[in-house]
PDB file of C-alpha atoms in Angstrom:
ATOM      1  CA  MET D   1      26.824  -6.946   5.261  1.00  0.00           C
ATOM      2  CA  ILE D   2      24.709  -5.802   1.989  1.00  0.00           C
ATOM      3  CA  ALA D   3      26.337  -3.132  -0.508  1.00  0.00           C
ATOM      4  CA  THR D   4      23.366  -0.413   0.032  1.00  0.00           C
ATOM      5  CA  LYS D   5      23.349  -0.759  -3.737  1.00  0.00           C
ATOM      6  CA  ASN D   6      21.958  -3.757  -3.371  1.00  0.00           C
ATOM      7  CA  ILE D   7      19.732  -3.119  -0.421  1.00  0.00           C
ATOM      8  CA  TYR D   8      18.373  -0.904  -3.187  1.00  0.00           C
ATOM      9  CA  ALA D   9      18.095  -3.299  -6.448  1.00  0.00           C
ATOM     10  CA  THR D  10      16.266  -5.457  -3.569  1.00  0.00           C
ATOM     11  CA  ILE D  11      13.219  -2.597  -3.235  1.00  0.00           C
ATOM     12  CA  VAL D  12      12.954  -2.742  -7.105  1.00  0.00           C
ATOM     13  CA  ALA D  13      13.027  -5.757  -6.779  1.00  0.00           C
ATOM     14  CA  PHE D  14       9.991  -6.145  -4.768  1.00  0.00           C
ATOM     15  CA  TYR D  15       7.837  -3.555  -6.554  1.00  0.00           C
ATOM     16  CA  LEU D  16       8.374  -5.635  -9.705  1.00  0.00           C
ATOM     17  CA  ALA D  17       7.931  -8.590  -8.840  1.00  0.00           C
ATOM     18  CA  LYS D  18       4.711  -7.160  -6.313  1.00  0.00           C
ATOM     19  CA  TYR D  19       3.322  -5.602  -9.397  1.00  0.00           C
ATOM     20  CA  ASP D  20       3.971  -7.285 -12.977  1.00  0.00           C
ATOM     21  CA  LYS D  21       3.301  -5.520 -16.019  1.00  0.00           C
ATOM     22  CA  ILE D  22       2.327  -2.122 -14.115  1.00  0.00           C
ATOM     23  CA  ALA D  23       5.412  -1.293 -12.102  1.00  0.00           C
ATOM     24  CA  ILE D  24       7.172  -1.631 -15.816  1.00  0.00           C
ATOM     25  CA  GLU D  25       4.731   0.411 -17.630  1.00  0.00           C
ATOM     26  CA  HIS D  26       4.593   2.971 -14.788  1.00  0.00           C
ATOM     27  CA  LEU D  27       8.696   3.371 -14.379  1.00  0.00           C
ATOM     28  CA  GLY D  28       8.348   3.968 -18.206  1.00  0.00           C
ATOM     29  CA  TYR D  29      10.283   0.541 -19.544  1.00  0.00           C
ATOM     30  CA  LYS D  30       9.505  -1.893 -22.188  1.00  0.00           C
ATOM     31  CA  SER D  31      10.092  -4.562 -20.657  1.00  0.00           C
ATOM     32  CA  PHE D  32      11.554  -6.530 -18.241  1.00  0.00           C
ATOM     33  CA  SER D  33      15.295  -6.897 -19.640  1.00  0.00           C
ATOM     34  CA  GLU D  34      14.912  -3.149 -20.362  1.00  0.00           C
ATOM     35  CA  ALA D  35      14.286  -2.179 -16.373  1.00  0.00           C
ATOM     36  CA  PHE D  36      16.411  -4.815 -15.321  1.00  0.00           C
ATOM     37  CA  THR D  37      19.341  -3.672 -17.453  1.00  0.00           C
ATOM     38  CA  LYS D  38      18.090   0.629 -16.957  1.00  0.00           C
ATOM     39  CA  CYS D  39      17.321  -0.161 -12.574  1.00  0.00           C
ATOM     40  CA  ALA D  40      21.376  -1.566 -12.578  1.00  0.00           C
ATOM     41  CA  GLU D  41      22.403   0.763 -14.517  1.00  0.00           C
ATOM     42  CA  LYS D  42      21.590   3.668 -11.924  1.00  0.00           C
ATOM     43  CA  LEU D  43      21.346   2.464  -8.969  1.00  0.00           C
ATOM     44  CA  GLY D  44      25.167   0.368 -10.049  1.00  0.00           C
ATOM     45  CA  ALA D  45      24.627  -2.997  -9.260  1.00  0.00           C
ATOM     46  CA  ASN D  46      24.230  -6.031 -11.578  1.00  0.00           C
ATOM     47  CA  LYS D  47      20.970  -6.424 -13.609  1.00  0.00           C
ATOM     48  CA  ILE D  48      21.582 -10.232 -12.583  1.00  0.00           C
ATOM     49  CA  TYR D  49      21.611  -8.962  -9.319  1.00  0.00           C
ATOM     50  CA  ILE D  50      18.045  -7.851  -9.381  1.00  0.00           C
ATOM     51  CA  LYS D  51      16.494 -10.075 -10.943  1.00  0.00           C
ATOM     52  CA  LEU D  52      17.187 -13.015  -9.172  1.00  0.00           C
ATOM     53  CA  ARG D  53      16.473 -10.771  -6.451  1.00  0.00           C
ATOM     54  CA  ARG D  54      12.787 -10.265  -8.523  1.00  0.00           C
ATOM     55  CA  ASP D  55      12.637 -14.470  -8.749  1.00  0.00           C
ATOM     56  CA  GLU D  56      13.180 -14.654  -5.241  1.00  0.00           C
ATOM     57  CA  PHE D  57       9.611 -13.208  -4.356  1.00  0.00           C
ATOM     58  CA  ASP D  58       7.636 -15.396  -6.481  1.00  0.00           C
ATOM     59  CA  PRO D  59       6.344 -17.604  -3.887  1.00  0.00           C
ATOM     60  CA  VAL D  60       4.732 -15.033  -2.835  1.00  0.00           C
ATOM     61  CA  TYR D  61       3.731 -12.914  -5.610  1.00  0.00           C
ATOM     62  CA  LYS D  62       2.332 -14.729  -8.647  1.00  0.00           C
ATOM     63  CA  TRP D  63       2.685 -13.846 -11.877  1.00  0.00           C
ATOM     64  CA  ARG D  64       4.816 -16.187 -12.856  1.00  0.00           C
ATOM     65  CA  LYS D  65       6.230 -20.435 -11.526  1.00  0.00           C
ATOM     66  CA  GLY D  66       9.234 -19.503  -9.749  1.00  0.00           C
ATOM     67  CA  TRP D  67      10.992 -20.852  -6.640  1.00  0.00           C
ATOM     68  CA  TYR D  68       8.171 -22.096  -4.906  1.00  0.00           C
ATOM     69  CA  ASN D  69      10.812 -24.773  -2.939  1.00  0.00           C
ATOM     70  CA  ARG D  70      13.937 -22.472  -1.444  1.00  0.00           C
ATOM     71  CA  PRO D  71      13.983 -21.156   1.611  1.00  0.00           C
ATOM     72  CA  MET D  72      12.968 -17.491   1.808  1.00  0.00           C
ATOM     73  CA  PRO D  73      16.213 -15.796   2.433  1.00  0.00           C
ATOM     74  CA  LYS D  74      15.779 -13.279   5.617  1.00  0.00           C
ATOM     75  CA  ILE D  75      16.788  -9.670   3.237  1.00  0.00           C
ATOM     76  CA  ILE D  76      13.185 -11.199   1.164  1.00  0.00           C
ATOM     77  CA  SER D  77      11.200 -11.723   4.159  1.00  0.00           C
ATOM     78  CA  ARG D  78      12.051  -8.648   5.390  1.00  0.00           C
ATOM     79  CA  THR D  79      11.706  -6.685   2.398  1.00  0.00           C
ATOM     80  CA  ILE D  80       8.244  -7.949   2.727  1.00  0.00           C
ATOM     81  CA  ASP D  81       7.357  -6.539   6.490  1.00  0.00           C
ATOM     82  CA  LEU D  82       8.998  -3.262   5.333  1.00  0.00           C
ATOM     83  CA  PHE D  83       6.642  -2.591   1.867  1.00  0.00           C
ATOM     84  CA  ASP D  84       3.659  -5.249   1.385  1.00  0.00           C
ATOM     85  CA  GLN D  85       1.165  -3.118   3.374  1.00  0.00           C
ATOM     86  CA  GLU D  86       1.975  -0.508   0.977  1.00  0.00           C
ATOM     87  CA  SER D  87       0.417   1.264  -1.768  1.00  0.00           C
ATOM     88  CA  GLU D  88       1.173   0.798  -6.194  1.00  0.00           C
ATOM     89  CA  SER D  89       1.211   4.560  -6.472  1.00  0.00           C
ATOM     90  CA  ASP D  90       4.094   4.553  -2.525  1.00  0.00           C
ATOM     91  CA  MET D  91       5.759   2.371  -4.000  1.00  0.00           C
ATOM     92  CA  CYS D  92       6.600   3.644  -7.336  1.00  0.00           C
ATOM     93  CA  ALA D  93       7.270   6.738  -5.822  1.00  0.00           C
ATOM     94  CA  LEU D  94       9.955   4.859  -3.775  1.00  0.00           C
ATOM     95  CA  VAL D  95      11.685   3.392  -5.935  1.00  0.00           C
ATOM     96  CA  TRP D  96      11.730   6.289  -8.493  1.00  0.00           C
ATOM     97  CA  ASP D  97      12.779   8.556  -5.645  1.00  0.00           C
ATOM     98  CA  ILE D  98      15.588   5.809  -5.072  1.00  0.00           C
ATOM     99  CA  LEU D  99      16.246   4.838  -8.972  1.00  0.00           C
ATOM    100  CA  GLU D 100      16.795   9.300 -10.343  1.00  0.00           C
ATOM    101  CA  HIS D 101      18.212  10.406  -6.505  1.00  0.00           C
ATOM    102  CA  ASN D 102      20.506   6.955  -5.193  1.00  0.00           C
ATOM    103  CA  LYS D 103      23.889   8.453  -5.827  1.00  0.00           C
ATOM    104  CA  THR D 104      22.515  11.967  -3.498  1.00  0.00           C
ATOM    105  CA  LYS D 105      20.308  11.088  -1.223  1.00  0.00           C
ATOM    106  CA  SER D 106      19.917   8.373   1.536  1.00  0.00           C
ATOM    107  CA  TRP D 107      17.207   5.985   2.699  1.00  0.00           C
ATOM    108  CA  LYS D 108      19.108   5.173   5.737  1.00  0.00           C
ATOM    109  CA  PRO D 109      16.359   4.101   7.837  1.00  0.00           C
ATOM    110  CA  ILE D 110      14.648   1.877   5.815  1.00  0.00           C
ATOM    111  CA  VAL D 111      18.180   0.232   5.073  1.00  0.00           C
ATOM    112  CA  SER D 112      18.670  -0.676   8.570  1.00  0.00           C
ATOM    113  CA  GLN D 113      15.303  -1.709   9.040  1.00  0.00           C
ATOM    114  CA  MET D 114      16.892  -4.623   6.190  1.00  0.00           C
ATOM    115  CA  LEU D 115      19.715  -5.683   7.954  1.00  0.00           C
ATOM    116  CA  ASP D 116      18.591  -5.300  11.387  1.00  0.00           C
ATOM    117  CA  LYS D 117      18.360  -9.049  13.133  1.00  0.00           C
ATOM    118  CA  LYS D 118      16.913  -7.924  15.284  1.00  0.00           C
ATOM    119  CA  GLN D 119      14.455  -8.620  13.342  1.00  0.00           C
ATOM    120  CA  ASP D 120      14.629 -11.772  12.069  1.00  0.00           C
ATOM    121  CA  ALA D 121      12.535 -14.119  14.430  1.00  0.00           C
ATOM    122  CA  GLN D 122       9.501 -11.168  13.255  1.00  0.00           C
ATOM    123  CA  SER D 123      10.318 -11.556   9.896  1.00  0.00           C
ATOM    124  CA  ALA D 124      10.863 -15.416   9.341  1.00  0.00           C
ATOM    125  CA  SER D 125       7.828 -15.855  11.113  1.00  0.00           C
ATOM    126  CA  PHE D 126       6.310 -13.542   8.847  1.00  0.00           C
ATOM    127  CA  ALA D 127       7.323 -15.418   5.975  1.00  0.00           C
ATOM    128  CA  LEU D 128       6.192 -18.778   6.889  1.00  0.00           C
ATOM    129  CA  ARG D 129       2.812 -17.350   7.625  1.00  0.00           C
ATOM    130  CA  VAL D 130       3.290 -16.502   3.709  1.00  0.00           C
ATOM    131  CA  MET D 131       4.145 -19.958   2.516  1.00  0.00           C
ATOM    132  CA  THR D 132       0.986 -21.280   5.429  1.00  0.00           C
ATOM    133  CA  GLY D 133      -1.574 -18.961   3.117  1.00  0.00           C
ATOM    134  CA  LYS D 134      -0.793 -19.999  -0.593  1.00  0.00           C
ATOM    135  CA  ARG D 135      -0.698 -23.354   0.534  1.00  0.00           C
ATOM    136  CA  ALA D 136      -4.758 -22.354   2.649  1.00  0.00           C
ATOM    137  CA  GLU D 137      -5.116 -20.517  -1.186  1.00  0.00           C
ATOM    138  CA  THR D 138      -4.613 -23.323  -3.046  1.00  0.00           C
ATOM    139  CA  HIS D 139      -6.797 -25.578  -1.097  1.00  0.00           C
ATOM    140  CA  PHE D 140      -9.792 -23.412  -1.339  1.00  0.00           C
ATOM    141  CA  LYS D 141      -9.823 -22.940  -5.042  1.00  0.00           C
ATOM    142  CA  GLU D 142     -10.246 -26.520  -5.684  1.00  0.00           C
ATOM    143  CA  TYR D 143     -13.060 -26.998  -2.611  1.00  0.00           C
ATOM    144  CA  HIS D 144     -14.815 -24.191  -4.077  1.00  0.00           C
ATOM    145  CA  ALA D 145     -14.750 -25.603  -7.287  1.00  0.00           C
ATOM    146  CA  GLN D 146     -15.983 -29.385  -5.666  1.00  0.00           C
ATOM    147  CA  THR D 147     -18.628 -27.851  -3.499  1.00  0.00           C
ATOM    148  CA  GLY D 148     -18.748 -23.837  -5.076  1.00  0.00           C
ATOM    149  CA  PHE D 149     -19.203 -22.934  -0.962  1.00  0.00           C
ATOM    150  CA  PRO D 150     -19.647 -20.541   0.554  1.00  0.00           C
ATOM    151  CA  ILE D 151     -21.148 -19.172  -2.132  1.00  0.00           C
ATOM    152  CA  SER D 152     -21.544 -20.409  -5.840  1.00  0.00           C
ATOM    153  CA  GLY D 153     -20.280 -18.749  -9.158  1.00  0.00           C
ATOM    154  CA  ALA D 154     -17.258 -17.338 -10.675  1.00  0.00           C
ATOM    155  CA  LEU D 155     -14.690 -17.518  -8.427  1.00  0.00           C
ATOM    156  CA  GLU D 156     -12.074 -14.654  -9.115  1.00  0.00           C
ATOM    157  CA  ASP D 157      -8.024 -14.603  -7.846  1.00  0.00           C
ATOM    158  CA  CYS D 158      -7.754 -11.234  -6.823  1.00  0.00           C
ATOM    159  CA  THR D 159      -4.040 -11.547  -4.519  1.00  0.00           C
ATOM    160  CA  ALA D 160      -2.227  -9.652  -7.257  1.00  0.00           C
ATOM    161  CA  GLU D 161      -4.568  -6.755  -5.889  1.00  0.00           C
ATOM    162  CA  GLY D 162      -4.023  -6.039  -2.392  1.00  0.00           C
ATOM    163  CA  CYS D 163      -7.395  -5.336  -1.930  1.00  0.00           C
ATOM    164  CA  GLY D 164      -8.400  -6.540   1.269  1.00  0.00           C
ATOM    165  CA  TYR D 165      -9.069  -9.898   0.615  1.00  0.00           C
ATOM    166  CA  ASP D 166      -8.142 -12.510  -1.615  1.00  0.00           C
ATOM    167  CA  PHE D 167     -10.719 -13.982  -4.044  1.00  0.00           C
ATOM    168  CA  ARG D 168     -13.578 -12.878  -5.355  1.00  0.00           C
ATOM    169  CA  ILE D 169     -16.662 -14.640  -6.183  1.00  0.00           C
ATOM    170  CA  HIS D 170     -19.029 -13.478  -8.983  1.00  0.00           C
ATOM    171  CA  SER D 171     -22.756 -15.040  -8.397  1.00  0.00           C
ATOM    172  CA  GLY D 172     -25.494 -13.102 -10.286  1.00  0.00           C
ATOM    173  CA  SER D 173     -25.363  -9.158  -9.106  1.00  0.00           C
ATOM    174  CA  GLU D 174     -23.406  -9.231  -6.272  1.00  0.00           C
ATOM    175  CA  ASN D 175     -19.764  -9.852  -5.516  1.00  0.00           C
ATOM    176  CA  PHE D 176     -18.491 -11.287  -2.736  1.00  0.00           C
ATOM    177  CA  CYS D 177     -14.877 -11.375  -0.882  1.00  0.00           C
ATOM    178  CA  ILE D 178     -13.355 -14.314   0.379  1.00  0.00           C
ATOM    179  CA  GLU D 179      -9.749 -13.534   2.758  1.00  0.00           C
ATOM    180  CA  VAL D 180      -8.607 -17.264   3.411  1.00  0.00           C
ATOM    181  CA  LYS D 181      -6.161 -17.759   6.113  1.00  0.00           C
ATOM    182  CA  GLY D 182      -4.608 -20.916   6.128  1.00  0.00           C
ATOM    183  CA  ILE D 183      -3.425 -23.172   9.875  1.00  0.00           C
ATOM    184  CA  THR D 184      -1.372 -25.974   9.833  1.00  0.00           C
ATOM    185  CA  ASP D 185      -2.970 -27.651  13.218  1.00  0.00           C
ATOM    186  CA  ASP D 186      -6.403 -27.954  13.805  1.00  0.00           C
ATOM    187  CA  TYR D 187      -6.494 -25.244  15.459  1.00  0.00           C
ATOM    188  CA  GLY D 188      -5.309 -21.521  16.113  1.00  0.00           C
ATOM    189  CA  GLY D 189      -5.841 -18.189  15.675  1.00  0.00           C
ATOM    190  CA  ILE D 190      -5.061 -15.420  12.489  1.00  0.00           C
ATOM    191  CA  LEU D 191      -4.052 -12.147  11.953  1.00  0.00           C
ATOM    192  CA  LEU D 192      -5.949  -9.750   9.900  1.00  0.00           C
ATOM    193  CA  THR D 193      -4.562  -6.489   8.533  1.00  0.00           C
ATOM    194  CA  GLU D 194      -5.828  -3.661   8.779  1.00  0.00           C
ATOM    195  CA  LYS D 195      -6.798  -3.504   5.245  1.00  0.00           C
ATOM    196  CA  GLU D 196      -8.623  -6.724   5.521  1.00  0.00           C
ATOM    197  CA  TRP D 197     -10.713  -5.308   8.664  1.00  0.00           C
ATOM    198  CA  LYS D 198     -11.609  -2.510   7.117  1.00  0.00           C
ATOM    199  CA  THR D 199     -12.664  -3.779   3.839  1.00  0.00           C
ATOM    200  CA  ALA D 200     -14.532  -6.889   6.175  1.00  0.00           C
ATOM    201  CA  MET D 201     -15.864  -3.702   7.952  1.00  0.00           C
ATOM    202  CA  ILE D 202     -17.202  -1.776   4.676  1.00  0.00           C
ATOM    203  CA  CYS D 203     -18.683  -5.056   2.841  1.00  0.00           C
ATOM    204  CA  GLY D 204     -20.939  -6.355   5.607  1.00  0.00           C
ATOM    205  CA  GLU D 205     -22.214 -10.038   5.213  1.00  0.00           C
ATOM    206  CA  ARG D 206     -20.560  -9.778   1.617  1.00  0.00           C
ATOM    207  CA  TYR D 207     -17.716 -10.860   3.876  1.00  0.00           C
ATOM    208  CA  TYR D 208     -16.471 -13.831   3.974  1.00  0.00           C
ATOM    209  CA  LEU D 209     -13.468 -15.130   6.089  1.00  0.00           C
ATOM    210  CA  CYS D 210     -12.264 -18.370   5.263  1.00  0.00           C
ATOM    211  CA  ILE D 211     -10.556 -20.592   7.447  1.00  0.00           C
ATOM    212  CA  VAL D 212      -7.947 -23.396   6.158  1.00  0.00           C
ATOM    213  CA  SER D 213      -6.790 -25.469   9.128  1.00  0.00           C
ATOM    214  CA  ASN D 214      -5.304 -29.582   9.709  1.00  0.00           C
ATOM    215  CA  LEU D 215      -2.781 -27.944   6.165  1.00  0.00           C
ATOM    216  CA  ASP D 216       0.059 -30.630   7.471  1.00  0.00           C
ATOM    217  CA  SER D 217      -2.500 -33.615   6.985  1.00  0.00           C
ATOM    218  CA  THR D 218      -6.578 -33.459   5.986  1.00  0.00           C
ATOM    219  CA  PRO D 219      -7.444 -29.352   5.934  1.00  0.00           C
ATOM    220  CA  GLU D 220     -10.159 -28.725   7.200  1.00  0.00           C
ATOM    221  CA  PHE D 221     -12.517 -25.538   5.906  1.00  0.00           C
ATOM    222  CA  GLN D 222     -14.900 -22.643   8.959  1.00  0.00           C
ATOM    223  CA  PHE D 223     -15.923 -19.862   6.361  1.00  0.00           C
ATOM    224  CA  ILE D 224     -17.222 -16.924   8.782  1.00  0.00           C
ATOM    225  CA  ARG D 225     -19.657 -14.650   7.093  1.00  0.00           C
ATOM    226  CA  ASP D 226     -19.229 -11.424   8.531  1.00  0.00           C
ATOM    227  CA  PRO D 227     -16.153 -11.612  10.137  1.00  0.00           C
ATOM    228  CA  TYR D 228     -15.815  -7.762  11.483  1.00  0.00           C
ATOM    229  CA  ASN D 229     -19.617  -7.823  13.269  1.00  0.00           C
ATOM    230  CA  SER D 230     -19.018 -11.789  14.373  1.00  0.00           C
ATOM    231  CA  LEU D 231     -15.249 -11.635  15.683  1.00  0.00           C
ATOM    232  CA  LYS D 232     -13.157  -9.983  19.017  1.00  0.00           C
ATOM    233  CA  VAL D 233      -9.898  -9.103  17.546  1.00  0.00           C
ATOM    234  CA  ILE D 234      -7.900  -7.791  19.323  1.00  0.00           C
ATOM    235  CA  LYS D 235      -5.564  -3.912  17.896  1.00  0.00           C
ATOM    236  CA  ARG D 236      -2.159  -4.701  17.714  1.00  0.00           C
ATOM    237  CA  SER D 237      -0.049  -2.237  15.844  1.00  0.00           C
ATOM    238  CA  ILE D 238       3.666  -3.050  15.095  1.00  0.00           C
ATOM    239  CA  GLN D 239       6.551  -2.314  13.161  1.00  0.00           C
ATOM    240  CA  ILE D 240       6.335   1.405  11.420  1.00  0.00           C
ATOM    241  CA  THR D 241       2.694   1.693  12.121  1.00  0.00           C
ATOM    242  CA  GLN D 242       1.397  -1.747  10.997  1.00  0.00           C
ATOM    243  CA  THR D 243      -1.670  -2.848  12.581  1.00  0.00           C
ATOM    244  CA  THR D 244      -3.235  -5.462  13.078  1.00  0.00           C
ATOM    245  CA  TYR D 245      -5.799  -7.546  14.069  1.00  0.00           C
ATOM    246  CA  SER D 246      -5.444 -11.664  15.980  1.00  0.00           C
ATOM    247  CA  VAL D 247      -7.994 -13.717  16.078  1.00  0.00           C
ATOM    248  CA  SER D 248      -7.623 -16.285  19.004  1.00  0.00           C
ATOM    249  CA  LYS D 249      -7.983 -19.903  18.404  1.00  0.00           C
ATOM    250  CA  GLU D 250     -11.273 -19.714  21.179  1.00  0.00           C
ATOM    251  CA  GLU D 251     -12.489 -16.870  19.123  1.00  0.00           C
ATOM    252  CA  LEU D 252     -12.762 -19.185  15.898  1.00  0.00           C
ATOM    253  CA  ILE D 253     -14.151 -22.237  18.113  1.00  0.00           C
ATOM    254  CA  LYS D 254     -16.824 -20.087  18.936  1.00  0.00           C
ATOM    255  CA  ASN D 255     -17.423 -19.253  15.726  1.00  0.00           C
ATOM    256  CA  LYS D 256     -18.282 -23.176  14.141  1.00  0.00           C
TER     257      LYS D 256
END
């Protein structure tokens, strides 16, 4: 059983990992070293524990080289499950509250969710999707550099911004949004978050969905422009009101 103080430390580590220097600034620290020390003091935890936990989020949030070849611990995938859709301001508020009031307040619902073994299958599945997505993003960057598809222009990596897409292409006076999804096999379905789907709706024809399939051998690329108006989706609300939109493999085949 993980101690409650270490659950809180993991939440803090998640915030530091995802938002990097912005998190340091918003918590009022001057460096990661100071953040690890001060946060550990406030939680009664070990500063090395917070640092190591932060490093375990590196395969997902790419500020550092990190531990990309290590299996993702269950507590890490559960934390991502719970908080990845939260805004920076909301996470900052939660972390600040935990740091300042962990001796007098309790966050039992959050602690219970993070310790719930029933969530392991979903969390493991999420971790696999994350790693598949990162591979797909790498392939897309290489593909765009070689071909200029789907739109030629300067490619900007937005994966750390949580803006509803992974890349922005600056082409002339216009900006185009690219959301990348990976599939290990030739065909398969995908999931889009609520934010991704709403952003696709807002951006219309300036939004491209890039499907990178066959990741385990020779990657293949499929681009769907304006997916909001091109695809039929199934809306599902799962766990703490996180909404996703699934696209079946049959629907993707229809749009080839």
